Amino acid sequence: MKTSTRYLTRNQFRGLNKIGDAFIPGDQDLPSFSACGCARHADRVLAYLPDTDRQDLKMLLALFRLLPRPFLALLVRFLERAINTPGRIGVLLRLARLGLKGLIMSLYYSGETGEDYTGPSSLAVLGYEVRVYLDDLRP
């Protein structure tokens, strides 16, 4: 099982899985973020971040590795409820929520899974398939 990536150390990778599980804990049908193994594809997203943003994210993920899971669940709940917070602190909270949620959701709903995961992808469970309509191009 892969526990690091080109951009993330083992501890940062674990932090990504922990915060991912706080956003997407899974249920009887959908797997949790960490269970589906989509974090192993994080480099596809991280490669496009500016270096300073990537370094800040890596520091945050390393911190998440150290925090208890219940605290991360409270943090996610707080970020979700703080979207209407006014002022500068509100801007920072919205940016933190957008950045973390964007990374987590992009990976989870990419349809990619880890090599050890044998269940259906989140897209398969939802019955969602992206197709390109080509019938108009055929003679």
PDB file of C-alpha atoms in Angstrom:
ATOM      1  CA  MET A   1       0.000   0.000   0.000  1.00  0.00           C
ATOM      2  CA  LYS A   2       1.362   3.371  -1.021  1.00  0.00           C
ATOM      3  CA  THR A   3       1.831   5.734   1.945  1.00  0.00           C
ATOM      4  CA  SER A   4       3.517   8.702   0.296  1.00  0.00           C
ATOM      5  CA  THR A   5       3.581  10.503  -3.037  1.00  0.00           C
ATOM      6  CA  ARG A   6       6.020  12.587  -5.037  1.00  0.00           C
ATOM      7  CA  TYR A   7       4.925  15.691  -3.144  1.00  0.00           C
ATOM      8  CA  LEU A   8       3.760  14.289   0.196  1.00  0.00           C
ATOM      9  CA  THR A   9       5.760  12.573   2.913  1.00  0.00           C
ATOM     10  CA  ARG A  10       4.314   9.641   4.830  1.00  0.00           C
ATOM     11  CA  ASN A  11       3.050  11.925   7.626  1.00  0.00           C
ATOM     12  CA  GLN A  12       1.532  14.448   5.208  1.00  0.00           C
ATOM     13  CA  PHE A  13      -0.147  11.582   3.336  1.00  0.00           C
ATOM     14  CA  ARG A  14      -1.614  10.296   6.602  1.00  0.00           C
ATOM     15  CA  GLY A  15      -2.799  13.825   7.412  1.00  0.00           C
ATOM     16  CA  LEU A  16      -4.526  14.006   4.024  1.00  0.00           C
ATOM     17  CA  ASN A  17      -6.340  10.745   4.743  1.00  0.00           C
ATOM     18  CA  LYS A  18      -7.369  11.932   8.222  1.00  0.00           C
ATOM     19  CA  ILE A  19      -8.830  15.234   7.038  1.00  0.00           C
ATOM     20  CA  GLY A  20     -10.338  13.425   4.048  1.00  0.00           C
ATOM     21  CA  ASP A  21     -12.155  11.075   6.411  1.00  0.00           C
ATOM     22  CA  ALA A  22     -13.410  14.082   8.381  1.00  0.00           C
ATOM     23  CA  PHE A  23     -15.004  15.430   5.191  1.00  0.00           C
ATOM     24  CA  ILE A  24     -16.037  12.025   3.782  1.00  0.00           C
ATOM     25  CA  PRO A  25     -16.406   9.418   6.559  1.00  0.00           C
ATOM     26  CA  GLY A  26     -18.242   6.979   4.286  1.00  0.00           C
ATOM     27  CA  ASP A  27     -21.473   5.115   4.906  1.00  0.00           C
ATOM     28  CA  GLN A  28     -23.004   1.731   4.104  1.00  0.00           C
ATOM     29  CA  ASP A  29     -22.745   2.387   0.356  1.00  0.00           C
ATOM     30  CA  LEU A  30     -19.924   4.869  -0.188  1.00  0.00           C
ATOM     31  CA  PRO A  31     -16.410   4.157   1.101  1.00  0.00           C
ATOM     32  CA  SER A  32     -14.592   6.616   3.328  1.00  0.00           C
ATOM     33  CA  PHE A  33     -11.952   8.842   1.780  1.00  0.00           C
ATOM     34  CA  SER A  34      -9.079   6.762   3.157  1.00  0.00           C
ATOM     35  CA  ALA A  35     -10.718   3.393   2.418  1.00  0.00           C
ATOM     36  CA  CYS A  36     -11.005   4.010  -1.320  1.00  0.00           C
ATOM     37  CA  GLY A  37      -7.317   4.922  -1.591  1.00  0.00           C
ATOM     38  CA  CYS A  38      -7.859   7.996  -3.753  1.00  0.00           C
ATOM     39  CA  ALA A  39      -5.198   9.939  -1.802  1.00  0.00           C
ATOM     40  CA  ARG A  40      -2.532   8.070  -3.732  1.00  0.00           C
ATOM     41  CA  HIS A  41      -3.485  10.213  -6.729  1.00  0.00           C
ATOM     42  CA  ALA A  42      -2.864  13.502  -4.879  1.00  0.00           C
ATOM     43  CA  ASP A  43       0.098  14.367  -7.108  1.00  0.00           C
ATOM     44  CA  ARG A  44      -2.298  14.939 -10.004  1.00  0.00           C
ATOM     45  CA  VAL A  45      -3.763  17.878  -8.093  1.00  0.00           C
ATOM     46  CA  LEU A  46      -0.682  19.034  -6.197  1.00  0.00           C
ATOM     47  CA  ALA A  47       1.414  19.337  -9.346  1.00  0.00           C
ATOM     48  CA  TYR A  48      -0.652  22.338 -10.419  1.00  0.00           C
ATOM     49  CA  LEU A  49      -0.404  24.283  -7.171  1.00  0.00           C
ATOM     50  CA  PRO A  50       2.035  27.168  -6.889  1.00  0.00           C
ATOM     51  CA  ASP A  51       5.048  26.137  -4.793  1.00  0.00           C
ATOM     52  CA  THR A  52       4.136  28.419  -1.880  1.00  0.00           C
ATOM     53  CA  ASP A  53       0.574  27.072  -1.738  1.00  0.00           C
ATOM     54  CA  ARG A  54       1.842  23.499  -1.929  1.00  0.00           C
ATOM     55  CA  GLN A  55       4.288  24.093   0.935  1.00  0.00           C
ATOM     56  CA  ASP A  56       1.554  25.670   3.082  1.00  0.00           C
ATOM     57  CA  LEU A  57      -0.768  22.751   2.368  1.00  0.00           C
ATOM     58  CA  LYS A  58       1.952  20.237   3.214  1.00  0.00           C
ATOM     59  CA  MET A  59       2.549  21.953   6.555  1.00  0.00           C
ATOM     60  CA  LEU A  60      -1.184  21.860   7.290  1.00  0.00           C
ATOM     61  CA  LEU A  61      -1.442  18.180   6.335  1.00  0.00           C
ATOM     62  CA  ALA A  62       1.483  17.339   8.636  1.00  0.00           C
ATOM     63  CA  LEU A  63      -0.363  19.116  11.457  1.00  0.00           C
ATOM     64  CA  PHE A  64      -3.555  17.183  10.673  1.00  0.00           C
ATOM     65  CA  ARG A  65      -1.583  13.958  11.076  1.00  0.00           C
ATOM     66  CA  LEU A  66      -0.964  14.875  14.717  1.00  0.00           C
ATOM     67  CA  LEU A  67      -4.485  15.995  15.610  1.00  0.00           C
ATOM     68  CA  PRO A  68      -7.115  13.590  16.949  1.00  0.00           C
ATOM     69  CA  ARG A  69      -9.884  12.573  14.557  1.00  0.00           C
ATOM     70  CA  PRO A  70     -12.696  14.075  16.698  1.00  0.00           C
ATOM     71  CA  PHE A  71     -10.933  17.447  16.587  1.00  0.00           C
ATOM     72  CA  LEU A  72     -10.683  17.265  12.790  1.00  0.00           C
ATOM     73  CA  ALA A  73     -14.390  16.431  12.564  1.00  0.00           C
ATOM     74  CA  LEU A  74     -15.134  19.534  14.671  1.00  0.00           C
ATOM     75  CA  LEU A  75     -12.826  21.610  12.474  1.00  0.00           C
ATOM     76  CA  VAL A  76     -14.663  20.522   9.336  1.00  0.00           C
ATOM     77  CA  ARG A  77     -18.012  21.299  10.952  1.00  0.00           C
ATOM     78  CA  PHE A  78     -16.711  24.712  12.006  1.00  0.00           C
ATOM     79  CA  LEU A  79     -15.410  25.504   8.509  1.00  0.00           C
ATOM     80  CA  GLU A  80     -18.729  24.490   6.957  1.00  0.00           C
ATOM     81  CA  ARG A  81     -20.668  26.770   9.321  1.00  0.00           C
ATOM     82  CA  ALA A  82     -18.253  29.696   9.080  1.00  0.00           C
ATOM     83  CA  ILE A  83     -18.950  30.514   5.429  1.00  0.00           C
ATOM     84  CA  ASN A  84     -20.893  33.655   6.386  1.00  0.00           C
ATOM     85  CA  THR A  85     -18.341  34.964   8.873  1.00  0.00           C
ATOM     86  CA  PRO A  86     -17.613  38.611   8.056  1.00  0.00           C
ATOM     87  CA  GLY A  87     -14.276  40.369   7.869  1.00  0.00           C
ATOM     88  CA  ARG A  88     -10.741  39.147   7.348  1.00  0.00           C
ATOM     89  CA  ILE A  89     -11.139  36.075   9.505  1.00  0.00           C
ATOM     90  CA  GLY A  90     -14.135  35.081   7.389  1.00  0.00           C
ATOM     91  CA  VAL A  91     -12.032  35.368   4.244  1.00  0.00           C
ATOM     92  CA  LEU A  92      -9.356  33.096   5.738  1.00  0.00           C
ATOM     93  CA  LEU A  93     -11.917  30.542   6.885  1.00  0.00           C
ATOM     94  CA  ARG A  94     -13.599  30.448   3.471  1.00  0.00           C
ATOM     95  CA  LEU A  95     -10.242  30.040   1.726  1.00  0.00           C
ATOM     96  CA  ALA A  96      -9.253  27.212   4.080  1.00  0.00           C
ATOM     97  CA  ARG A  97     -12.581  25.474   3.482  1.00  0.00           C
ATOM     98  CA  LEU A  98     -12.379  25.930  -0.278  1.00  0.00           C
ATOM     99  CA  GLY A  99      -8.802  24.667  -0.502  1.00  0.00           C
ATOM    100  CA  LEU A 100      -9.269  21.625   1.693  1.00  0.00           C
ATOM    101  CA  LYS A 101     -12.665  20.659   0.357  1.00  0.00           C
ATOM    102  CA  GLY A 102     -11.545  21.197  -3.230  1.00  0.00           C
ATOM    103  CA  LEU A 103      -8.600  18.847  -2.818  1.00  0.00           C
ATOM    104  CA  ILE A 104     -10.599  16.190  -0.957  1.00  0.00           C
ATOM    105  CA  MET A 105     -13.606  16.237  -3.294  1.00  0.00           C
ATOM    106  CA  SER A 106     -11.468  16.335  -6.448  1.00  0.00           C
ATOM    107  CA  LEU A 107      -9.641  13.205  -5.357  1.00  0.00           C
ATOM    108  CA  TYR A 108     -12.685  11.347  -4.056  1.00  0.00           C
ATOM    109  CA  TYR A 109     -14.930  12.030  -7.036  1.00  0.00           C
ATOM    110  CA  SER A 110     -12.203  11.452  -9.612  1.00  0.00           C
ATOM    111  CA  GLY A 111     -13.213   7.802  -9.811  1.00  0.00           C
ATOM    112  CA  GLU A 112      -9.636   6.757  -9.036  1.00  0.00           C
ATOM    113  CA  THR A 113      -8.938   4.305  -6.221  1.00  0.00           C
ATOM    114  CA  GLY A 114      -5.923   2.730  -4.601  1.00  0.00           C
ATOM    115  CA  GLU A 115      -4.439  -0.544  -5.782  1.00  0.00           C
ATOM    116  CA  ASP A 116      -5.542  -2.315  -2.569  1.00  0.00           C
ATOM    117  CA  TYR A 117      -9.167  -1.167  -2.796  1.00  0.00           C
ATOM    118  CA  THR A 118     -11.469  -3.788  -4.290  1.00  0.00           C
ATOM    119  CA  GLY A 119     -14.862  -2.104  -3.904  1.00  0.00           C
ATOM    120  CA  PRO A 120     -16.641   0.161  -6.364  1.00  0.00           C
ATOM    121  CA  SER A 121     -15.497   3.748  -6.846  1.00  0.00           C
ATOM    122  CA  SER A 122     -17.648   6.565  -5.536  1.00  0.00           C
ATOM    123  CA  LEU A 123     -18.747   7.324  -9.105  1.00  0.00           C
ATOM    124  CA  ALA A 124     -19.775   3.710  -9.686  1.00  0.00           C
ATOM    125  CA  VAL A 125     -21.847   3.713  -6.488  1.00  0.00           C
ATOM    126  CA  LEU A 126     -23.560   6.924  -7.587  1.00  0.00           C
ATOM    127  CA  GLY A 127     -24.115   5.547 -11.094  1.00  0.00           C
ATOM    128  CA  TYR A 128     -22.330   8.534 -12.604  1.00  0.00           C
ATOM    129  CA  GLU A 129     -20.399   8.174 -15.827  1.00  0.00           C
ATOM    130  CA  VAL A 130     -18.904  10.956 -17.898  1.00  0.00           C
ATOM    131  CA  ARG A 131     -19.333  10.476 -21.619  1.00  0.00           C
ATOM    132  CA  VAL A 132     -18.629  12.534 -24.694  1.00  0.00           C
ATOM    133  CA  TYR A 133     -21.599  12.721 -27.040  1.00  0.00           C
ATOM    134  CA  LEU A 134     -20.395  11.986 -30.572  1.00  0.00           C
ATOM    135  CA  ASP A 135     -23.570  10.974 -32.411  1.00  0.00           C
ATOM    136  CA  ASP A 136     -23.819  14.376 -34.125  1.00  0.00           C
ATOM    137  CA  LEU A 137     -20.393  13.840 -35.642  1.00  0.00           C
ATOM    138  CA  ARG A 138     -21.245  10.555 -37.325  1.00  0.00           C
ATOM    139  CA  PRO A 139     -22.499  10.589 -40.941  1.00  0.00           C
TER     140      PRO A 139
END
